[in-house]
């Protein structure tokens, strides 16, 4: 899994060899989350090898010793709100506030004998009050956030234990939402009923603007790295201890901070994207009353993007297992909180099977290029029944069909087992495949400007009312196609 050093290229990880080895590990009984973790472990140990010339003998050997860089006060270790030694906390839920008092050591380390006065009064935000009325408060944690630019602030993590919404009885599930992590679009979703009727048009979440920003940040990082290499060469022209090394060393420190800042921005956006995509899937499931969400397990390999450009690198990253794993992780816990059922499905053949007649189908670069098959093509055409459409859309339909087959099998046998594409006999009702007459239970796209106002997407359907909050709505375009 290591590419040896060559004349012009330093030694590196053989990503393809790692991927191939991972693909041959078939774990048929999980959503693939452990495969993601295993891949991350393999990559970590390869990085260790590249740095040290040998593989680590234990997991701990790969881990840096954690050092606490900012202050943290976990109240759980103290004796609680009334008898605590370092803090006192009094909750006034009626008054929608809480009171804090601290006892701290002075500069010489001597502990004060009295509590801080006046006590700190913190208003409780509405969602916290709502949760407090429904659940039980646990010990909060006070921690410090130190930004690289020197600003720092304190965060109080207020932890409340609340009961989660119970998911619908299996017998009552009427609709299944199937979604696919797309090649061309970020997420494609659609909804089927148990008879194979399509009840929602295909819904595409495109992330064009977002992709552009991520690519821009990647380019920035590449550019900074080049600068670092140049400066290091400049510095190393002089022997250790030489004062002429100073200017380069100083500039290097600044550049390294800048690179770290870019990576943080990049990762924070990825994180936001996972939350946004998960929220949208939950929103669609709610609006179309689909109590079961079906998504492919994480074991499938996705398109690896195009070329060595920054955009290619980003698309590659977007499709890799870690970021898909992050979406899956977000979706899993959000479903748990919202009382929605989520089941992984076997990805094999979902993008090479006709969703209407169930026969194997080919993919092509586009509807204009039907003379030449392309395994990674974005267009699927069925030679048996003539169905054709976007490959991601076909995959979303097939994953929904797998979800329906899974549900029917469970209702018949009481056993949880995940059917494969060849085992599903739920065929789509051909009357409904065209999607004509399917109500778009969301406001039309022309109102998008108003919909995204203030970072909120409102859906006031006749079914349920849902408000979606997202930090990303300005960056990411939500395209809902009827
Ligand atoms: Zn067909």
XYZ file of C-alpha atoms and ligand atoms in Angstrom:
483
model
C 0.000 0.000 0.000
C 3.042 2.232 -0.147
C 4.299 3.764 -3.365
C 8.116 3.792 -3.011
C 10.114 6.975 -3.457
C 11.057 7.742 -7.043
C 13.458 10.241 -8.505
C 11.097 13.203 -8.506
C 8.261 11.960 -6.330
C 8.474 11.279 -2.600
C 7.063 8.018 -1.223
C 3.280 8.079 -0.832
C 0.184 6.023 -0.048
C -1.192 3.838 -2.854
C -4.796 4.953 -2.580
C -6.004 2.530 -5.230
C -4.423 -0.486 -3.514
C -6.061 0.533 -0.222
C -9.437 0.962 -1.926
C -9.182 -2.379 -3.718
C -8.264 -4.191 -0.515
C -11.220 -2.533 1.222
C -13.614 -3.457 -1.581
C -12.725 -7.131 -1.286
C -13.774 -7.140 2.369
C -17.438 -7.923 2.185
C -19.292 -7.388 5.381
C -22.856 -8.110 4.445
C -24.447 -7.351 7.775
C -23.727 -3.698 8.502
C -24.188 -0.198 7.143
C -20.473 -0.030 6.398
C -19.579 2.386 9.204
C -16.858 0.007 10.455
C -15.388 -0.167 6.937
C -14.981 3.614 7.009
C -13.174 3.398 10.326
C -10.954 0.583 9.046
C -9.997 2.615 5.997
C -9.071 5.539 8.203
C -6.890 3.204 10.338
C -5.094 1.837 7.266
C -4.425 5.367 6.041
C -3.155 6.441 9.456
C -0.733 3.521 9.643
C 0.497 4.243 6.100
C 1.143 7.851 7.130
C 3.020 6.526 10.152
C 5.124 4.340 7.828
C 5.899 7.292 5.551
C 7.070 9.298 8.543
C 8.934 6.614 10.500
C 9.921 3.960 7.942
C 8.038 1.196 9.770
C 4.459 0.324 10.631
C 3.279 0.965 14.199
C 3.145 -2.005 16.549
C 0.098 -0.674 18.382
C -2.753 1.758 17.837
C -1.466 4.011 20.627
C 1.856 4.407 18.847
C 0.056 6.295 16.050
C -1.630 8.740 18.387
C -0.108 12.001 19.473
C -0.211 12.484 23.242
C -3.251 14.667 23.819
C -2.381 17.948 25.447
C -5.053 20.228 26.835
C -4.425 23.592 25.238
C -7.428 25.512 26.541
C -9.290 25.573 29.814
C -12.064 23.084 30.470
C -14.209 22.620 33.567
C -16.282 19.444 33.454
C -18.809 19.971 36.214
C -19.596 16.274 36.336
C -16.442 15.822 38.422
C -17.570 18.364 41.010
C -20.136 17.688 43.707
C -23.070 19.184 41.836
C -25.050 22.380 41.790
C -25.660 22.742 45.524
C -22.542 21.221 47.126
C -19.934 21.797 44.392
C -16.489 23.095 45.320
C -15.733 25.008 42.121
C -19.131 26.059 40.893
C -22.697 26.528 42.064
C -25.557 26.413 39.588
C -29.178 27.273 40.264
C -31.820 26.803 37.603
C -34.927 28.970 37.442
C -36.941 27.430 34.607
C -40.022 29.603 35.348
C -37.856 32.720 35.225
C -36.114 31.335 32.106
C -32.632 31.862 33.527
C -29.919 30.258 35.616
C -27.428 31.580 38.209
C -23.774 30.670 38.334
C -21.179 31.268 41.007
C -17.517 30.293 40.808
C -14.768 29.803 43.310
C -11.272 30.097 41.868
C -7.677 30.155 43.041
C -5.847 33.503 42.842
C -2.535 34.120 41.039
C -0.573 32.430 43.812
C -2.797 29.348 43.748
C -4.672 30.068 46.986
C -8.359 29.232 46.777
C -10.820 31.963 47.668
C -12.993 31.191 50.656
C -16.045 32.934 49.243
C -18.074 32.619 46.059
C -18.068 35.237 43.315
C -20.640 37.936 43.942
C -22.825 39.008 42.332
C -23.703 35.616 40.891
C -23.665 35.398 37.137
C -27.121 35.447 35.609
C -27.514 33.704 32.263
C -30.812 33.827 30.348
C -31.931 30.418 29.052
C -32.735 30.341 25.327
C -36.248 29.095 24.402
C -35.133 25.708 23.006
C -33.270 24.985 26.250
C -36.319 25.886 28.369
C -38.463 23.655 26.147
C -36.067 20.749 26.615
C -35.751 21.356 30.354
C -39.513 21.112 30.742
C -39.493 17.751 28.936
C -36.316 16.181 30.270
C -33.656 16.023 32.942
C -30.655 18.331 33.211
C -27.211 16.738 33.366
C -23.960 18.304 34.575
C -22.910 21.019 32.103
C -19.365 21.558 30.847
C -17.623 24.899 30.622
C -14.889 25.099 28.015
C -12.749 27.690 26.341
C -12.470 28.195 22.593
C -9.211 29.799 21.549
C -9.170 31.124 17.993
C -5.831 31.227 16.151
C -6.084 35.029 15.916
C -5.920 35.277 19.707
C -9.592 35.823 20.557
C -11.006 33.448 23.080
C -14.426 32.910 24.574
C -16.166 30.525 26.917
C -18.852 28.029 25.919
C -21.245 26.424 28.349
C -22.490 23.076 27.082
C -25.881 22.647 28.639
C -26.805 18.973 28.501
C -30.433 17.912 28.829
C -31.643 14.343 28.586
C -34.952 14.141 26.710
C -37.049 11.215 25.504
C -36.825 10.651 21.736
C -39.832 10.368 19.436
C -40.846 6.752 18.944
C -40.646 5.670 15.285
C -43.860 4.626 13.514
C -44.861 0.966 13.823
C -43.454 -1.043 10.895
C -47.024 -1.964 9.912
C -47.914 1.695 9.532
C -45.100 2.642 7.155
C -46.757 3.668 3.863
C -43.965 5.398 1.949
C -40.230 4.810 1.568
C -37.733 7.522 0.709
C -34.753 6.273 -1.290
C -31.686 8.445 -1.763
C -28.412 8.111 -3.535
C -25.128 9.888 -3.058
C -24.790 11.173 -6.570
C -22.053 11.372 -9.122
C -23.276 14.649 -10.607
C -25.460 15.963 -7.811
C -24.753 15.677 -4.130
C -27.916 13.817 -3.178
C -30.831 12.525 -5.250
C -33.989 11.375 -3.499
C -37.405 10.052 -4.421
C -40.337 8.382 -2.693
C -42.262 5.183 -3.458
C -45.337 3.664 -1.874
C -45.444 -0.063 -1.076
C -47.100 -0.918 -4.403
C -44.247 0.631 -6.352
C -46.027 3.875 -7.209
C -43.759 6.850 -7.284
C -45.301 9.531 -5.097
C -42.655 12.257 -5.351
C -40.781 13.730 -8.273
C -37.018 13.242 -8.200
C -35.383 15.742 -5.876
C -31.836 16.779 -6.531
C -29.605 18.573 -4.082
C -26.983 20.247 -6.214
C -23.979 21.774 -4.558
C -22.437 23.755 -7.392
C -21.640 26.991 -5.503
C -20.442 25.023 -2.535
C -18.156 22.869 -4.698
C -16.660 26.070 -6.123
C -15.867 27.451 -2.685
C -14.305 24.202 -1.510
C -12.223 24.011 -4.681
C -11.109 27.607 -4.077
C -9.970 26.779 -0.540
C -8.131 23.690 -1.809
C -6.327 25.842 -4.378
C -5.426 28.290 -1.635
C -3.960 25.447 0.454
C -1.932 24.130 -2.515
C -0.638 27.630 -3.171
C 0.405 28.118 0.477
C 2.114 24.718 0.523
C 4.222 25.714 -2.475
C 5.230 28.897 -0.674
C 6.206 26.857 2.388
C 8.419 24.556 0.309
C 10.151 27.568 -1.264
C 10.758 29.250 2.093
C 12.072 26.027 3.623
C 14.608 25.740 0.803
C 15.565 29.375 1.320
C 16.036 28.812 5.070
C 18.039 25.613 4.609
C 20.628 27.359 2.472
C 22.083 28.460 5.803
C 23.355 26.085 8.528
C 21.479 25.629 11.810
C 22.089 28.521 14.193
C 22.817 31.026 11.400
C 20.936 34.288 11.937
C 20.123 34.467 8.222
C 17.607 31.666 8.793
C 15.510 33.993 10.953
C 13.370 35.844 8.333
C 12.307 32.611 6.581
C 11.553 30.913 9.909
C 9.323 33.813 10.934
C 7.434 33.816 7.628
C 7.057 30.027 7.798
C 5.287 30.246 11.154
C 2.748 32.696 9.688
C 2.155 30.502 6.616
C 1.605 27.412 8.733
C -1.054 29.232 10.759
C -2.707 30.293 7.508
C -2.728 26.709 6.186
C -4.262 25.466 9.432
C -6.945 28.166 9.155
C -7.789 27.066 5.590
C -8.065 23.419 6.599
C -10.360 24.334 9.470
C -12.601 26.338 7.137
C -12.644 23.455 4.660
C -13.546 20.892 7.297
C -16.185 23.105 8.910
C -17.882 23.471 5.504
C -17.820 19.699 4.954
C -19.370 19.256 8.344
C -22.092 21.811 7.563
C -22.755 20.084 4.256
C -23.339 16.729 5.977
C -25.826 18.384 8.371
C -27.587 20.213 5.553
C -27.956 17.094 3.388
C -29.244 15.077 6.378
C -31.719 17.846 7.279
C -33.038 18.010 3.735
C -33.563 14.244 3.572
C -35.488 14.405 6.852
C -37.491 17.339 5.561
C -38.459 15.496 2.364
C -39.357 12.349 4.314
C -41.561 14.405 6.631
C -43.314 16.310 3.859
C -44.102 13.104 1.911
C -44.895 11.097 5.066
C -42.202 8.517 4.399
C -41.493 6.795 7.713
C -38.633 4.748 6.305
C -35.494 6.231 4.761
C -33.403 3.880 2.629
C -29.827 4.753 1.720
C -26.977 2.701 0.318
C -24.403 1.337 2.732
C -20.967 2.950 2.760
C -19.163 0.017 1.177
C -19.668 1.082 -2.416
C -16.882 2.872 -4.227
C -17.845 6.128 -5.834
C -16.593 8.010 -8.828
C -13.193 9.382 -8.022
C -13.561 12.802 -9.621
C -11.692 14.192 -12.543
C -8.023 14.994 -12.806
C -5.612 16.658 -10.467
C -7.312 20.064 -10.475
C -8.563 21.541 -7.215
C -12.142 20.914 -8.342
C -11.280 17.290 -9.125
C -9.658 16.906 -5.726
C -12.752 18.278 -4.022
C -15.169 16.054 -5.961
C -12.937 13.107 -5.079
C -13.044 14.087 -1.432
C -16.799 14.675 -1.532
C -17.316 11.150 -2.821
C -14.909 9.427 -0.480
C -16.035 7.245 2.348
C -15.250 9.686 5.168
C -17.550 12.477 4.066
C -20.288 10.031 3.107
C -19.729 8.443 6.506
C -20.224 11.851 8.098
C -23.555 12.329 6.297
C -24.617 8.834 7.352
C -23.621 9.541 10.957
C -25.602 12.831 10.987
C -28.595 11.237 9.324
C -28.558 8.290 11.759
C -28.699 10.384 14.909
C -31.140 12.913 13.456
C -33.452 10.038 12.444
C -33.108 8.637 15.951
C -34.144 11.979 17.461
C -36.980 12.533 14.985
C -38.435 9.022 15.262
C -37.677 8.195 11.638
C -36.559 4.733 10.543
C -33.302 4.490 8.587
C -32.100 1.294 6.907
C -28.975 0.787 4.780
C -29.315 -1.085 1.491
C -26.895 -3.104 -0.609
C -25.458 -0.738 -3.227
C -24.541 -3.411 -5.796
C -26.151 -2.845 -9.219
C -28.396 0.002 -8.027
C -27.084 2.271 -10.778
C -27.095 -0.404 -13.498
C -30.626 -1.738 -13.159
C -33.758 -0.377 -14.761
C -36.020 0.889 -11.971
C -39.166 0.241 -14.045
C -38.741 -3.339 -15.304
C -35.906 -4.468 -13.025
C -33.692 -5.722 -15.862
C -29.959 -4.903 -16.117
C -29.427 -1.586 -17.911
C -26.467 0.308 -19.335
C -25.235 3.788 -18.608
C -24.034 6.378 -21.092
C -22.269 9.718 -20.920
C -25.512 11.537 -21.875
C -28.748 10.979 -23.856
C -26.845 12.231 -26.910
C -24.167 9.539 -26.580
C -26.210 6.331 -26.699
C -23.857 4.674 -29.214
C -21.111 4.202 -26.626
C -21.653 2.611 -23.206
C -19.863 4.191 -20.268
C -19.776 2.444 -16.906
C -19.506 5.707 -15.040
C -21.918 7.557 -17.369
C -24.528 9.865 -15.906
C -27.422 8.603 -18.087
C -29.222 5.262 -17.782
C -31.202 3.758 -20.658
C -33.089 0.472 -20.470
C -33.041 -1.530 -23.721
C -35.872 -3.787 -22.533
C -38.598 -1.285 -21.642
C -37.175 2.029 -22.817
C -37.025 3.765 -19.418
C -34.314 6.360 -19.379
C -33.223 9.010 -16.968
C -30.380 10.351 -14.852
C -28.315 7.552 -13.390
C -28.519 9.033 -9.870
C -32.295 9.200 -10.185
C -32.447 5.530 -11.273
C -30.233 4.617 -8.312
C -32.469 6.542 -5.868
C -35.528 4.723 -7.258
C -33.769 1.358 -6.979
C -32.681 2.058 -3.410
C -36.297 2.975 -2.570
C -37.370 -0.332 -4.197
C -34.846 -2.159 -1.994
C -36.322 -0.347 1.020
C -39.838 -1.461 0.033
C -38.625 -5.071 -0.441
C -36.866 -4.913 2.928
C -40.040 -3.686 4.632
C -42.324 -6.262 2.990
C -39.938 -9.078 3.882
C -39.772 -7.900 7.478
C -43.555 -7.694 7.749
C -43.890 -11.240 6.359
C -41.115 -12.979 8.262
C -40.330 -10.722 11.216
C -36.646 -11.006 10.283
C -34.308 -8.103 9.494
C -32.424 -8.914 6.300
C -31.299 -6.716 3.459
C -32.298 -7.911 -0.016
C -30.000 -7.379 -3.007
C -31.041 -5.920 -6.358
C -31.514 -9.425 -7.807
C -33.796 -10.404 -4.906
C -36.188 -7.479 -5.052
C -39.365 -8.159 -6.941
C -40.947 -4.797 -6.270
C -41.288 -3.410 -9.764
C -42.391 0.131 -10.272
C -45.891 0.741 -11.411
C -45.304 1.754 -15.013
C -48.211 4.203 -14.928
C -46.449 6.361 -12.408
C -42.862 6.194 -13.592
C -42.972 9.338 -15.693
C -43.645 11.390 -12.618
C -46.456 13.270 -14.343
C -49.040 14.686 -12.018
C -46.880 14.194 -8.951
C -47.560 17.026 -6.584
C -44.523 18.952 -5.515
C -45.346 19.390 -1.866
C -42.851 22.168 -1.585
C -43.077 25.758 -2.759
C -42.056 26.143 -6.413
C -38.430 26.858 -7.177
C -39.148 30.364 -8.466
C -39.577 31.447 -4.876
C -36.120 30.257 -3.991
C -34.777 33.702 -3.264
C -37.458 34.250 -0.685
C -37.280 30.675 0.616
C -33.667 30.977 1.556
C -34.126 34.330 3.198
C -32.397 34.472 6.554
C -30.951 30.984 6.271
C -34.314 29.297 6.678
C -36.288 27.160 4.317
C -39.969 27.133 5.114
C -42.310 24.413 4.021
C -45.887 25.053 4.963
C -47.592 22.150 3.285
C -50.992 20.834 4.168
C -49.360 17.849 5.856
C -46.980 19.249 8.405
C -45.059 22.389 8.885
C -41.306 22.122 8.875
C -38.701 24.776 9.396
C -35.198 24.027 8.303
C -32.286 25.969 9.726
C -29.035 25.913 7.888
C -25.836 27.865 8.038
C -25.174 26.840 4.469
C -28.257 27.934 2.632
C -26.498 30.890 1.077
C -23.747 28.660 -0.266
C -25.659 25.683 -1.417
C -28.346 25.689 -4.002
C -31.325 23.538 -3.312
C -32.782 22.565 -6.626
C -36.169 20.940 -6.473
C -37.214 19.651 -9.853
C -40.819 18.778 -10.576
Zn -36.647 -1.350 -18.126
